[in-house]
Amino acid sequence: MNRKWWKEAVAYQIYPMSFYDSNDDGVGDINGIIQKLDYLTSLGINTLWLCPLYQSPNKDNGYDISDYYSINPVYGTMADMDELLQRAHEKGIKVIMDLVINHTSNEHFWFQESRKSRDNPYRDYYYWRGPKNSREPNNWAAFFEPSAWHYDQRTDQYYLGVFSGYQPDLNWENPKVRKELYSMINWWLEKGIDGFRLDAINLISKVPGLPDNESHSNERYVFSHKNFVDGPRVHEFIREMREQTFDHYDVFTVGECGYITPEKAKLYAGEVGNEFDMVFIFEHTDYYKEHGKDIKKLKEIISRWQTELHGEAWTGLCFSNHDLPRIVSMFGDEGRYREESAKLFAMFLLTLEGTPFIFQGDEIGMPNTYYQSIDAYRDISAFKLYNRLKKEGLDEESIMKQVRVFSRDRCRTPMHWENTKNAGFSRVRPWLQVNEKQMTINVEDNLRDPDSVLHFYRKMIDLRKKNPALVYGEFVLVQTDQEGLFAYKRRLDEDEFFVVMNLSDQKKTLITRDFSKGCNILLSVYHDRGVLEKTSGMPFITMMLRPYEAVLMKLL
Ligand code: TEU
């Protein structure tokens, strides 16, 4: 397998709006990130993924860009951005930006021109179609709104926006669009950024003719990925983009390709594929979204991806991000075993093959936040859900129950730096309410407590950076007959590591012969974990694991 710096990286995802507010306007900013660089260095991470900082009306918190060449003033200036890059680089931290090029904002100049008239030179930068039977051109549903088509009176046509009307889809079939995007990408690369996370990038090619989605009911709008995910020209477009941009720089790209299988990941991020350097895995989190927590399935999905992609393709790993619930709330325990499960998932994330991405706040084990009233919410997807359920006639409390579970605001709350007003994030009321009850979970207290989640992350990051087997080693699943247990080895040359995790809140027992020559415990969720001893006369070891206990060992 080819060794690369970005395979060995430990990345940290910053949601700038909620990271640190340096100028008292209630919104995080670039200077805030600069001020926290020492904190990030001490955590041990060496790559930052910055969620969108570009000029944007922020209808979808920056995933609706109105000018790719400027910084949203709420975050600072281009000079601040340059300073961040320079300061991060001085500390050996690489910086990757979010690249949102499936769509722009409806306030982008191209779209503003495009909507002026049917023969405007920019018309074909987007998808415009006339009504069909006095209705939308097809039955596609949008992610954040009922229909993916949005009517514009000015020219009596609809435009396509598969996320929302604020996010019109760019027409990648038009070579002019691609050329403009490549110039913009090169402009950023010339600035010295170290790569990109490509947003919703497997949506850029749509099935020609934009046919209706298959419908099994009489619903007016049908949600399906079939006609716009992994479309017919997607690989051609990505390769062309790569050749004209990334290939000329020592940078890395991570594709956000939802709904893919390991087979497809090999096409997008194969070792010899010439597309992206890595793609995020979402099968485990997508499964959660549909079916809720299922430990058996989580184990199965992770093992399958680890085994099938070894030596063939590289992935970006995350258990949470700005779209997902917090790790402890999704796969762990946000109550009694919050700290234990937060540590367990730190070990899980950092002992797998693939580049780990830590979402801000997970390093202190922040749980989800739930608000009582819809007024507290800011997420565009929460409003879609709220309005739909309202239309269906549900009562307020039942609606809010669902909004609390599904709104992406649950994980987007301001970072807890201290147990003071507004969690030390800002001196004024933040753009999204801090959960007062959770402020006891904060960086300052975590730094003080040697047994905290934060210190656990530090140790785990350090172990990963020092042991190439945790990055490149083969993943070998260890069979256990207990459902809550997950055990695997990572093997590279002479080095062999053993990870065992109890993903449940019940005691579990591991019986294994794998420690025949003995082992060293490198890190454990419960600090009083003793050395393992063989039962005399028996060839195996019996190991009792407490709720959410996880242990990393090096085999002798
Ligand atoms: O999200 C795209 C998206 O649909 C994911 O939420 C999807 O669930 C994932 O690929 C796994 O299936 C991206 C951004 O992350 C999100 O914040 C934006 O709202 C969206 O694109 C639109 O730009």
Coordinates of C-alpha atoms and ligand atoms in Angstrom, one line a residue:
M1 CA 0.0 0.0 0.0
N2 CA 1.3 3.5 -0.8
R3 CA 2.2 5.5 2.2
K4 CA 1.0 9.1 2.2
W5 CA 1.0 11.9 4.7
W6 CA -2.7 12.3 4.4
K7 CA -3.3 8.6 5.3
E8 CA -1.3 9.2 8.5
A9 CA -3.1 12.5 9.3
V10 CA -5.5 12.9 12.2
A11 CA -8.1 15.5 11.2
Y12 CA -10.4 17.7 13.2
Q13 CA -13.6 19.2 11.7
I14 CA -14.3 22.8 12.6
Y15 CA -17.8 24.1 12.3
P16 CA -16.7 27.8 12.3
M17 CA -20.1 29.2 13.3
S18 CA -19.9 27.4 16.6
F19 CA -16.2 27.1 17.3
Y20 CA -15.0 30.3 19.0
D21 CA -16.4 33.8 18.8
S22 CA -13.5 36.3 19.1
N23 CA -15.4 39.5 18.3
D24 CA -18.5 39.3 20.4
D25 CA -21.2 39.0 17.8
G26 CA -22.4 35.5 18.8
V27 CA -20.9 33.8 15.8
G28 CA -17.6 31.9 15.7
D29 CA -14.9 33.3 13.4
I30 CA -11.6 32.8 11.8
N31 CA -9.7 34.8 14.5
G32 CA -11.4 32.5 17.0
I33 CA -9.9 29.5 15.2
I34 CA -6.5 31.2 15.2
Q35 CA -6.8 31.8 19.0
K36 CA -7.4 28.1 19.5
L37 CA -4.6 26.7 17.4
D38 CA -2.5 26.0 20.5
Y39 CA -5.4 24.0 21.9
L40 CA -5.7 22.0 18.7
T41 CA -1.9 21.4 18.6
S42 CA -2.0 20.1 22.1
L43 CA -4.8 17.7 21.2
G44 CA -2.4 16.3 18.6
I45 CA -4.4 16.7 15.5
N46 CA -2.5 17.8 12.4
T47 CA -5.2 18.5 9.8
L48 CA -8.2 20.8 9.9
W49 CA -11.3 20.6 7.8
L50 CA -13.1 23.9 7.8
C51 CA -16.8 23.9 7.0
P52 CA -17.7 26.6 4.5
L53 CA -16.3 30.1 5.3
Y54 CA -17.2 31.6 1.9
Q55 CA -19.6 34.5 1.2
S56 CA -23.1 33.1 1.7
P57 CA -26.6 34.1 2.8
N58 CA -26.3 31.2 5.2
K59 CA -29.7 29.6 4.4
D60 CA -27.9 26.3 4.9
N61 CA -25.1 27.6 7.1
G62 CA -22.6 28.2 4.3
Y63 CA -23.5 25.2 2.1
D64 CA -25.1 27.9 -0.2
I65 CA -22.2 29.9 -1.5
S66 CA -22.8 33.2 -3.2
D67 CA -19.1 34.1 -3.9
Y68 CA -16.4 31.4 -3.9
Y69 CA -13.7 34.1 -3.9
S70 CA -14.6 35.9 -0.7
I71 CA -14.9 35.2 3.0
N72 CA -18.2 35.7 4.7
P73 CA -17.7 38.9 6.7
V74 CA -19.3 37.3 9.7
Y75 CA -16.2 35.1 9.9
G76 CA -13.6 37.8 9.1
T77 CA -11.6 38.8 6.0
M78 CA -9.4 37.1 3.4
A79 CA -6.5 38.5 5.3
D80 CA -7.7 36.6 8.4
M81 CA -7.9 33.5 6.3
D82 CA -4.3 34.0 5.0
E83 CA -3.2 34.5 8.6
L84 CA -4.9 31.3 9.7
L85 CA -3.2 29.4 6.9
Q86 CA 0.1 30.7 7.8
R87 CA -0.2 30.2 11.5
A88 CA -1.6 26.7 11.1
H89 CA 1.3 25.8 8.7
E90 CA 3.8 27.1 11.2
K91 CA 2.4 24.6 13.7
G92 CA 2.5 21.8 11.2
I93 CA -1.3 21.8 10.7
K94 CA -2.7 21.3 7.2
V95 CA -5.9 23.1 6.3
I96 CA -8.5 21.7 4.0
M97 CA -11.6 23.7 2.9
D98 CA -15.1 22.6 2.2
L99 CA -15.9 22.8 -1.5
V100 CA -19.5 23.0 -2.4
I101 CA -19.9 22.8 -6.1
N102 CA -22.9 20.6 -6.7
H103 CA -24.9 23.8 -6.3
T104 CA -24.4 27.5 -5.5
S105 CA -26.6 29.9 -3.6
N106 CA -29.5 31.5 -5.4
E107 CA -27.8 34.8 -4.6
H108 CA -24.7 33.8 -6.6
F109 CA -24.0 36.1 -9.6
W110 CA -24.3 33.2 -12.0
F111 CA -27.8 32.4 -10.8
Q112 CA -28.9 36.0 -10.6
E113 CA -27.9 36.3 -14.3
S114 CA -29.4 32.9 -15.2
R115 CA -32.8 33.8 -14.0
K116 CA -33.0 37.1 -15.9
S117 CA -34.2 35.6 -19.2
R118 CA -34.3 32.4 -21.1
D119 CA -31.5 33.4 -23.4
N120 CA -29.2 34.9 -20.8
P121 CA -25.6 33.6 -21.3
Y122 CA -25.7 32.1 -17.8
R123 CA -29.1 30.4 -18.3
D124 CA -27.4 27.0 -19.0
Y125 CA -25.3 27.2 -15.9
Y126 CA -28.3 25.7 -14.0
Y127 CA -31.1 23.4 -14.9
W128 CA -34.2 25.3 -16.1
R129 CA -37.3 23.5 -17.4
G130 CA -40.8 24.5 -18.3
P131 CA -43.8 23.0 -16.4
K132 CA -45.1 19.6 -17.3
N133 CA -48.9 19.3 -17.2
S134 CA -48.9 22.6 -15.4
R135 CA -46.7 21.2 -12.7
E136 CA -43.1 20.6 -11.8
P137 CA -41.0 19.1 -14.7
N138 CA -40.7 15.8 -12.7
N139 CA -41.6 14.3 -9.3
W140 CA -38.2 14.5 -7.6
A141 CA -38.4 15.5 -3.9
A142 CA -35.7 17.7 -2.4
F143 CA -33.7 17.1 0.7
F144 CA -35.0 20.1 2.5
E145 CA -38.2 21.0 0.7
P146 CA -41.1 19.0 -0.8
S147 CA -40.1 19.5 -4.5
A148 CA -36.7 19.6 -6.0
W149 CA -38.1 22.1 -8.6
H150 CA -38.6 25.7 -7.8
Y151 CA -40.8 28.0 -9.8
D152 CA -39.5 31.4 -11.0
Q153 CA -42.3 33.7 -12.3
R154 CA -39.9 35.9 -14.1
T155 CA -39.4 33.4 -17.0
D156 CA -42.3 31.1 -16.1
Q157 CA -39.9 28.1 -15.6
Y158 CA -38.7 25.9 -12.8
Y159 CA -35.1 25.5 -11.7
L160 CA -33.6 22.4 -10.1
G161 CA -32.3 22.5 -6.5
V162 CA -32.2 19.0 -5.0
F163 CA -31.4 20.4 -1.6
S164 CA -33.6 23.5 -1.6
G165 CA -34.6 26.5 -3.6
Y166 CA -31.8 28.4 -2.0
Q167 CA -29.3 26.0 -3.5
P168 CA -29.8 25.7 -7.3
D169 CA -27.9 22.7 -8.8
L170 CA -25.1 23.7 -11.2
N171 CA -25.3 22.1 -14.6
W172 CA -22.1 20.2 -14.9
E173 CA -23.0 19.2 -18.5
N174 CA -22.0 22.7 -19.5
P175 CA -18.2 22.9 -20.0
K176 CA -18.2 26.6 -19.1
V177 CA -19.5 25.8 -15.6
R178 CA -16.7 23.2 -15.1
K179 CA -14.1 25.6 -16.4
E180 CA -15.2 28.3 -14.0
L181 CA -15.2 25.9 -11.1
Y182 CA -11.7 24.6 -11.9
S183 CA -10.3 28.2 -12.1
M184 CA -11.8 28.9 -8.7
I185 CA -10.3 25.6 -7.2
N186 CA -6.9 26.5 -8.6
W187 CA -7.1 30.0 -7.1
W188 CA -7.5 28.5 -3.7
L189 CA -4.8 25.9 -4.3
E190 CA -2.5 28.7 -5.3
K191 CA -3.2 30.3 -1.9
G192 CA -1.6 27.3 -0.3
I193 CA -4.5 25.4 1.1
D194 CA -3.8 21.7 1.6
G195 CA -6.9 20.2 0.0
F196 CA -10.7 20.0 0.0
R197 CA -13.6 18.1 1.4
L198 CA -16.0 17.9 -1.6
D199 CA -19.6 18.4 -0.6
A200 CA -22.3 16.1 -2.0
I201 CA -19.9 15.5 -4.9
N202 CA -21.5 12.3 -6.2
L203 CA -24.6 14.3 -7.1
I204 CA -23.0 16.4 -9.9
S205 CA -24.2 14.2 -12.8
K206 CA -27.9 13.8 -13.3
V207 CA -29.5 11.1 -15.5
P208 CA -30.2 12.7 -18.9
G209 CA -33.7 13.7 -19.6
L210 CA -34.3 14.0 -15.8
P211 CA -36.8 11.2 -15.7
D212 CA -39.4 10.8 -12.9
N213 CA -38.4 8.8 -9.8
E214 CA -40.2 5.5 -9.6
S215 CA -43.2 5.8 -7.5
H216 CA -45.0 3.2 -5.4
S217 CA -47.7 5.5 -4.0
N218 CA -49.6 8.5 -5.2
E219 CA -47.3 10.9 -3.4
R220 CA -46.6 13.9 -5.5
Y221 CA -42.9 14.1 -4.8
V222 CA -40.7 11.0 -4.5
F223 CA -37.4 10.9 -2.7
S224 CA -34.9 8.6 -4.4
H225 CA -31.2 8.8 -5.2
K226 CA -31.5 7.0 -8.4
N227 CA -31.5 9.9 -10.9
F228 CA -29.0 12.1 -9.3
V229 CA -26.5 10.1 -7.2
D230 CA -23.5 8.4 -9.0
G231 CA -24.9 9.7 -12.3
P232 CA -23.6 8.5 -15.7
R233 CA -20.9 11.2 -16.1
V234 CA -19.8 11.5 -12.4
H235 CA -16.5 9.7 -12.8
E236 CA -15.6 11.5 -16.0
F237 CA -16.3 14.9 -14.4
I238 CA -14.3 14.1 -11.3
R239 CA -11.3 12.8 -13.3
E240 CA -11.3 15.9 -15.4
M241 CA -11.5 18.1 -12.4
R242 CA -8.6 16.3 -10.8
E243 CA -6.4 16.5 -13.9
Q244 CA -7.1 20.2 -14.2
T245 CA -6.6 21.1 -10.5
F246 CA -5.5 18.8 -7.7
D247 CA -3.0 16.8 -9.7
H248 CA -0.7 19.9 -9.9
Y249 CA -0.4 20.3 -6.1
D250 CA 0.6 18.2 -3.1
V251 CA -2.9 18.2 -1.6
F252 CA -5.5 15.7 -0.7
T253 CA -9.2 15.4 -1.5
V254 CA -11.9 13.7 0.5
G255 CA -15.2 13.2 -1.3
E256 CA -18.5 13.3 0.5
C257 CA -20.1 10.5 -1.5
G258 CA -23.3 9.5 0.3
Y259 CA -25.1 6.2 -0.3
I260 CA -22.1 4.3 -1.7
T261 CA -21.0 0.7 -1.3
P262 CA -17.4 -0.5 -0.9
E263 CA -17.4 -1.4 -4.6
K264 CA -18.3 2.2 -5.5
A265 CA -15.7 3.6 -3.0
K266 CA -13.1 1.7 -5.0
L267 CA -14.1 3.7 -8.1
Y268 CA -14.1 7.0 -6.3
A269 CA -11.0 6.5 -4.1
G270 CA -9.2 3.5 -5.5
E271 CA -5.4 3.3 -4.9
V272 CA -5.0 3.7 -8.7
G273 CA -8.3 5.3 -9.5
N274 CA -7.2 8.9 -10.1
E275 CA -10.3 10.4 -8.6
F276 CA -10.4 11.3 -4.9
D277 CA -7.7 10.4 -2.4
M278 CA -10.4 9.2 0.0
V279 CA -14.2 9.1 0.4
F280 CA -16.1 9.2 3.7
I281 CA -17.9 6.1 4.8
F282 CA -21.5 6.7 5.7
E283 CA -23.1 3.3 5.6
H284 CA -23.0 3.0 9.4
T285 CA -24.5 6.4 9.9
D286 CA -27.0 6.0 7.1
Y287 CA -28.1 2.8 8.7
Y288 CA -28.6 4.6 12.0
K289 CA -30.6 7.3 10.3
E290 CA -33.1 4.7 9.0
H291 CA -33.2 2.1 11.7
G292 CA -31.7 3.6 14.9
K293 CA -28.9 2.1 17.0
D294 CA -28.0 -1.4 16.1
I295 CA -24.6 -2.6 17.4
K296 CA -24.6 -5.9 15.5
K297 CA -25.1 -4.0 12.2
L298 CA -22.5 -1.4 13.2
K299 CA -19.9 -4.1 13.7
E300 CA -20.9 -5.8 10.4
I301 CA -20.7 -2.6 8.4
I302 CA -17.3 -1.5 9.8
S303 CA -15.7 -4.9 9.4
R304 CA -16.9 -5.2 5.8
W305 CA -15.5 -1.8 4.8
Q306 CA -12.3 -2.4 6.6
T307 CA -11.8 -5.8 5.0
E308 CA -12.9 -5.0 1.5
L309 CA -11.0 -1.8 1.0
H310 CA -7.7 -2.8 2.5
G311 CA -5.0 -2.1 -0.1
E312 CA -7.6 -1.1 -2.6
A313 CA -9.1 2.3 -1.6
W314 CA -8.7 4.8 1.2
T315 CA -11.5 6.3 3.3
G316 CA -12.2 9.2 5.6
L317 CA -13.6 7.9 8.9
C318 CA -16.1 9.7 11.0
F319 CA -18.7 8.6 13.6
S320 CA -20.2 12.1 13.6
N321 CA -20.1 15.4 11.8
H322 CA -22.2 18.5 11.5
D323 CA -25.1 16.6 9.8
L324 CA -25.2 13.7 12.3
P325 CA -26.1 13.2 15.9
R326 CA -23.2 13.4 18.4
I327 CA -21.4 10.1 18.8
V328 CA -22.4 9.4 22.3
S329 CA -26.1 10.1 21.4
M330 CA -26.0 8.0 18.3
F331 CA -23.9 4.9 19.1
G332 CA -22.9 5.4 22.7
D333 CA -24.8 6.5 25.8
E334 CA -25.5 10.2 26.4
G335 CA -26.5 9.5 30.0
R336 CA -24.8 7.4 32.7
Y337 CA -22.0 6.1 30.5
R338 CA -21.4 9.2 28.5
E339 CA -17.7 9.5 29.4
E340 CA -17.0 5.8 28.9
S341 CA -18.7 5.6 25.6
A342 CA -17.1 8.8 24.4
K343 CA -13.7 7.3 25.1
L344 CA -14.6 4.0 23.6
F345 CA -15.5 5.7 20.3
A346 CA -12.3 7.7 20.4
M347 CA -10.5 4.3 20.5
F348 CA -12.7 2.9 17.8
L349 CA -12.2 5.9 15.4
L350 CA -8.5 6.0 15.9
T351 CA -7.7 2.3 15.6
L352 CA -9.3 1.8 12.2
E353 CA -7.9 2.0 8.7
G354 CA -8.8 5.3 7.1
T355 CA -8.1 8.9 8.0
P356 CA -10.0 9.8 11.2
F357 CA -12.0 13.0 11.4
I358 CA -12.9 14.2 14.9
F359 CA -15.9 16.5 14.9
Q360 CA -15.4 19.5 17.3
G361 CA -16.7 18.8 20.7
D362 CA -16.5 15.1 20.4
E363 CA -13.1 15.2 22.1
I364 CA -14.9 16.3 25.3
G365 CA -17.8 14.0 24.8
M366 CA -20.5 16.6 24.0
P367 CA -23.9 15.0 23.7
N368 CA -26.8 16.2 21.5
T369 CA -28.8 19.2 22.4
Y370 CA -32.6 19.3 22.2
Y371 CA -34.7 22.4 22.3
Q372 CA -38.3 22.8 23.5
S373 CA -39.7 25.1 20.8
I374 CA -39.2 25.4 17.0
D375 CA -38.1 29.0 17.5
A376 CA -34.8 27.9 19.0
Y377 CA -33.9 25.9 15.8
R378 CA -31.9 27.3 12.9
D379 CA -31.4 24.2 10.6
I380 CA -33.2 24.4 7.3
S381 CA -34.0 20.7 7.4
A382 CA -35.7 21.2 10.8
F383 CA -38.1 23.6 9.2
K384 CA -38.9 21.2 6.4
L385 CA -39.8 18.5 8.9
Y386 CA -41.8 20.9 11.1
N387 CA -43.8 22.2 8.1
R388 CA -44.5 18.7 6.7
L389 CA -45.7 17.3 10.0
K390 CA -47.8 20.4 10.7
K391 CA -49.5 19.9 7.3
E392 CA -50.1 16.3 8.2
G393 CA -52.0 17.6 11.2
L394 CA -49.8 16.3 14.0
D395 CA -49.9 18.1 17.4
E396 CA -47.1 20.4 18.4
E397 CA -45.5 18.1 21.0
S398 CA -45.4 15.1 18.6
I399 CA -43.9 17.3 15.9
M400 CA -41.3 18.7 18.3
K401 CA -40.4 15.2 19.4
Q402 CA -39.3 14.4 15.8
V403 CA -37.7 17.7 15.2
R404 CA -35.5 17.1 18.3
V405 CA -34.4 13.8 17.0
F406 CA -33.7 14.8 13.4
S407 CA -32.7 18.4 13.3
R408 CA -29.0 18.8 12.6
D409 CA -28.8 21.6 15.2
R410 CA -28.5 18.8 17.8
C411 CA -24.8 18.7 17.2
R412 CA -24.1 22.3 15.9
T413 CA -24.3 24.0 19.2
P414 CA -21.4 26.3 20.3
M415 CA -18.3 24.5 21.6
H416 CA -18.1 24.4 25.4
W417 CA -14.9 26.0 26.4
E418 CA -15.7 26.8 30.0
N419 CA -18.4 26.4 32.6
T420 CA -19.4 30.1 32.4
K421 CA -22.1 32.1 30.6
N422 CA -22.5 30.9 27.0
A423 CA -20.0 28.2 27.7
G424 CA -17.1 30.6 27.1
F425 CA -17.9 30.5 23.4
S426 CA -19.0 34.1 23.3
R427 CA -19.6 37.0 25.5
V428 CA -23.0 37.6 23.9
R429 CA -26.0 35.4 23.2
P430 CA -24.8 32.9 20.6
W431 CA -26.5 32.3 17.2
L432 CA -27.7 28.9 18.4
Q433 CA -28.5 28.5 22.1
V434 CA -26.0 26.8 24.3
N435 CA -27.4 24.0 26.4
E436 CA -26.9 25.4 29.9
K437 CA -27.3 22.0 31.5
Q438 CA -24.4 20.6 29.6
M439 CA -21.9 23.3 30.4
T440 CA -20.3 21.1 33.0
I441 CA -18.9 19.2 30.0
N442 CA -16.3 21.7 28.8
V443 CA -12.7 22.0 27.7
E444 CA -11.3 23.8 30.8
D445 CA -12.5 21.1 33.2
N446 CA -11.4 18.3 30.8
L447 CA -7.9 19.8 30.7
R448 CA -7.8 19.8 34.5
D449 CA -8.9 16.1 34.9
P450 CA -6.2 13.6 33.8
D451 CA -8.9 11.0 33.4
S452 CA -11.1 13.1 31.1
V453 CA -12.3 12.3 27.6
L454 CA -10.0 15.0 26.3
H455 CA -6.9 13.4 27.7
F456 CA -8.0 10.1 26.4
Y457 CA -8.2 11.5 22.9
R458 CA -4.8 13.0 23.3
K459 CA -3.3 9.7 24.3
M460 CA -5.1 7.8 21.6
I461 CA -4.1 10.3 18.9
D462 CA -0.5 10.0 20.1
L463 CA -0.6 6.2 19.9
R464 CA -2.0 6.3 16.4
K465 CA 0.7 8.7 15.2
K466 CA 3.5 6.6 16.7
N467 CA 2.3 3.2 15.4
P468 CA 2.0 2.8 11.6
A469 CA 0.2 -0.5 12.2
L470 CA -2.8 1.4 13.4
V471 CA -2.8 3.3 10.1
Y472 CA -1.7 0.7 7.6
G473 CA -2.1 -2.6 9.3
E474 CA -4.4 -5.3 8.1
F475 CA -7.8 -5.4 9.9
V476 CA -8.5 -8.9 11.3
L477 CA -11.9 -9.5 12.9
V478 CA -11.8 -11.5 16.1
Q479 CA -14.9 -13.7 16.4
T480 CA -16.7 -13.3 19.7
D481 CA -20.0 -14.9 20.5
Q482 CA -21.3 -11.9 22.5
E483 CA -23.3 -9.4 20.6
G484 CA -22.1 -6.3 22.5
L485 CA -18.4 -7.1 22.0
F486 CA -16.3 -6.1 19.1
A487 CA -12.7 -7.2 18.8
Y488 CA -10.2 -6.9 16.0
K489 CA -6.5 -6.9 15.4
R490 CA -4.4 -4.6 13.3
R491 CA -1.3 -6.3 11.9
L492 CA 1.7 -4.8 10.1
D493 CA 4.9 -6.7 9.7
E494 CA 6.0 -7.8 13.3
D495 CA 3.5 -5.4 15.0
E496 CA 0.2 -6.7 16.1
F497 CA -2.4 -4.7 18.0
F498 CA -5.6 -6.0 19.6
V499 CA -8.6 -3.9 20.3
V500 CA -11.6 -5.1 22.3
M501 CA -14.6 -3.0 22.9
N502 CA -17.8 -3.5 24.9
L503 CA -20.4 -1.5 23.0
S504 CA -23.1 -2.2 25.5
D505 CA -24.1 -1.1 29.0
Q506 CA -23.9 -4.7 30.3
K507 CA -20.9 -6.6 31.4
K508 CA -19.4 -8.9 28.7
T509 CA -16.8 -11.6 28.7
L510 CA -14.2 -12.1 26.0
I511 CA -12.6 -15.5 25.8
T512 CA -9.5 -15.5 23.5
R513 CA -6.4 -17.4 22.7
D514 CA -4.9 -14.4 21.0
F515 CA -2.7 -13.4 23.9
S516 CA -0.6 -16.6 23.9
K517 CA 2.7 -14.8 24.2
G518 CA 1.3 -12.1 26.4
C519 CA 0.4 -8.5 25.7
N520 CA 0.9 -4.9 26.9
I521 CA -2.1 -2.7 27.6
L522 CA -1.5 0.6 25.9
L523 CA -4.8 2.4 26.8
S524 CA -8.0 1.5 28.5
V525 CA -11.3 3.3 29.0
Y526 CA -11.3 2.4 32.7
H527 CA -7.9 3.5 34.1
D528 CA -7.8 0.6 36.6
R529 CA -7.5 -2.1 34.0
G530 CA -4.9 -4.6 35.1
V531 CA -2.5 -6.8 33.2
L532 CA -4.2 -9.8 31.7
E533 CA -3.2 -13.2 33.1
K534 CA -3.9 -16.6 31.8
T535 CA -6.0 -18.9 33.9
S536 CA -3.6 -21.6 35.0
G537 CA -3.6 -24.7 32.9
M538 CA -5.9 -23.1 30.2
P539 CA -4.7 -22.0 26.8
F540 CA -7.0 -19.0 26.7
I541 CA -7.6 -15.7 28.5
T542 CA -11.0 -14.7 30.0
M543 CA -11.4 -11.0 30.0
M544 CA -14.4 -9.3 31.7
L545 CA -15.4 -6.0 30.2
R546 CA -17.5 -3.4 32.1
P547 CA -20.1 -1.2 30.3
Y548 CA -18.4 0.6 27.4
E549 CA -15.0 -0.6 28.4
A550 CA -12.5 -0.7 25.6
V551 CA -8.9 -1.8 25.7
L552 CA -6.0 -1.4 23.2
M553 CA -3.2 -3.9 23.6
K554 CA 0.0 -4.6 21.8
L555 CA 0.5 -8.4 21.4
L556 CA 4.0 -9.7 22.3
Ligands
TEU1 O1 -24.7 16.9 3.0 C1 -25.1 16.1 1.9 C2 -26.0 15.0 2.4 O2 -27.0 14.8 2.0 C3 -25.5 14.3 3.7 O3 -26.2 14.8 4.7 C4 -25.7 12.8 3.5 O4 -26.5 12.4 4.5 C5 -24.4 12.1 3.6 O5 -23.8 12.3 2.4 C6 -24.5 10.6 3.9 O6 -25.5 9.9 3.3 C7 -23.9 18.0 2.6 C8 -23.5 18.8 3.8 O7 -22.7 18.0 4.7 C9 -24.7 19.4 4.5 O8 -24.5 20.1 5.6 C10 -25.4 20.3 3.4 O9 -26.6 20.7 3.9 C11 -25.6 19.6 2.1 O10 -24.5 18.8 1.7 C12 -26.0 20.6 1.0 O11 -24.8 21.3 0.7

